[in-house]
Short mmCIF file of C-alpha atoms in Angstrom, two decimals:
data_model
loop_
_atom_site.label_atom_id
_atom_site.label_comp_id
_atom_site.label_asym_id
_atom_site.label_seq_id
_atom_site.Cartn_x
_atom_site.Cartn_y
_atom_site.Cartn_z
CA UNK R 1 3.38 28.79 17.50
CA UNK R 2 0.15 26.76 16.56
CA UNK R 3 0.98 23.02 16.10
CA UNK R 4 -0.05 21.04 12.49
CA UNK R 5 -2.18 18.18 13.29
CA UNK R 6 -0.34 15.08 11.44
CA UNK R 7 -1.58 14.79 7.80
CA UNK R 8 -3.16 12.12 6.75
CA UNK R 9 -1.43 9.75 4.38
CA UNK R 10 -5.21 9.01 2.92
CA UNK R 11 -5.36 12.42 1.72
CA UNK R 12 -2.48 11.31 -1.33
CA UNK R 13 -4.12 8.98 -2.58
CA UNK R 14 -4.21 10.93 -5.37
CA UNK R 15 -0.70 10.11 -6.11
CA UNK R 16 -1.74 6.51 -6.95
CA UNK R 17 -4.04 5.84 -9.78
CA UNK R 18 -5.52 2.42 -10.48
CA UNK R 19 -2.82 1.03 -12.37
CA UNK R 20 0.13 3.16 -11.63
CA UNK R 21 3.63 1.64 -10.75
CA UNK R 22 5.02 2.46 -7.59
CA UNK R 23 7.81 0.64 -6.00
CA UNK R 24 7.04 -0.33 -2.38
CA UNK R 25 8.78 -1.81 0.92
CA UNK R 26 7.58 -5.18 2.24
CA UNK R 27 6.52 -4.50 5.71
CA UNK R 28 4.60 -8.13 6.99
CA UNK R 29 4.54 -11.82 5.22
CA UNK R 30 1.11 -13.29 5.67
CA UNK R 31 -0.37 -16.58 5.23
CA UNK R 32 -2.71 -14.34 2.06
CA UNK R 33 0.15 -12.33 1.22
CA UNK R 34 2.75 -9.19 1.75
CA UNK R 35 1.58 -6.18 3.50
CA UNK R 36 3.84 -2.91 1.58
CA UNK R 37 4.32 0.56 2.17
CA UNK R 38 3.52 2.98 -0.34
CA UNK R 39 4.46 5.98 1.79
CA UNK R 40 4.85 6.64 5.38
CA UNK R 41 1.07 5.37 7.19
CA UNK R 42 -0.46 4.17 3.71
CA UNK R 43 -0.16 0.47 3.89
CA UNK R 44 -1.50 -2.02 0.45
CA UNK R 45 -1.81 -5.58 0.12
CA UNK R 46 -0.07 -7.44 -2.61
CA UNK R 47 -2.14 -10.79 -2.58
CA UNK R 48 -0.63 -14.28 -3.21
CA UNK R 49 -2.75 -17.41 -2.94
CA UNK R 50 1.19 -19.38 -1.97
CA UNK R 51 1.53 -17.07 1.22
CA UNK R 52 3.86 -13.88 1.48
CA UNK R 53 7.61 -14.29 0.70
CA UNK R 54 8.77 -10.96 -0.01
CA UNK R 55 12.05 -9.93 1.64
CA UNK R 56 10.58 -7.56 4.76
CA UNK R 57 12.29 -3.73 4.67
CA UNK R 58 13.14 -4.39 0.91
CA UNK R 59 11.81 -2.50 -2.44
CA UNK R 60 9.40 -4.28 -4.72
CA UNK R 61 7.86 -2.59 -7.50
CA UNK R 62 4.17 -3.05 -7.06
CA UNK R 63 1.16 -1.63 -9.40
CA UNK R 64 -2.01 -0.11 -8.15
CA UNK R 65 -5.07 -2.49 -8.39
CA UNK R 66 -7.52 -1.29 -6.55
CA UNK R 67 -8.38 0.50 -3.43
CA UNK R 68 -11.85 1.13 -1.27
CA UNK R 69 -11.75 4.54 0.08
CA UNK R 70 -14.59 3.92 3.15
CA UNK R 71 -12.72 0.82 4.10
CA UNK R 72 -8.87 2.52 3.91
CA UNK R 73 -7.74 -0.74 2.05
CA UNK R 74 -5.58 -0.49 -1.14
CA UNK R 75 -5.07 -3.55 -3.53
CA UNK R 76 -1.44 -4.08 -5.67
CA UNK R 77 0.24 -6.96 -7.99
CA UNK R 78 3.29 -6.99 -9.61
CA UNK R 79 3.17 -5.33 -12.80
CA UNK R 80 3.30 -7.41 -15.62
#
């Protein structure tokens, strides 16, 4: 039995077009905002200029703002 290498979350990102709502879990508060998981291994940023305050291991519902392929780095807000 041959073993699957692990996928790579990168390869969904697909899944999440600029501007699509997706609803995320807070993983780490930092002092430029909350790191969230979109999925298992594909991590975003949801900026705030006041410092991270989301509840960690919660939901929030996040939209896609932006993301840089090369630099594996994917940009959210809260949707309006």
């Amino acid at each position: 039995k041959q073993a699957h290498p692990e996928e790579d979350p990168w390869e969904k990102i697909c899944e999440f077009p600029i501007g699509s709502i997706h609803v995320a879990r807070p993983l780490m508060n930092t002092e430029f905002g909350t790191f969230v998981e979109l999925i298992p291994g594909l991590e975003a940023l949801l900026y705030d200029q006041n410092g991270g305050s989301l509840e960690i291991g919660g939901a929030v519902k996040v939209s896609i703002k932006s993301y840089d392929l090369s630099r594996r780095r994917i940009e959210v807000e809260i949707p309006s």
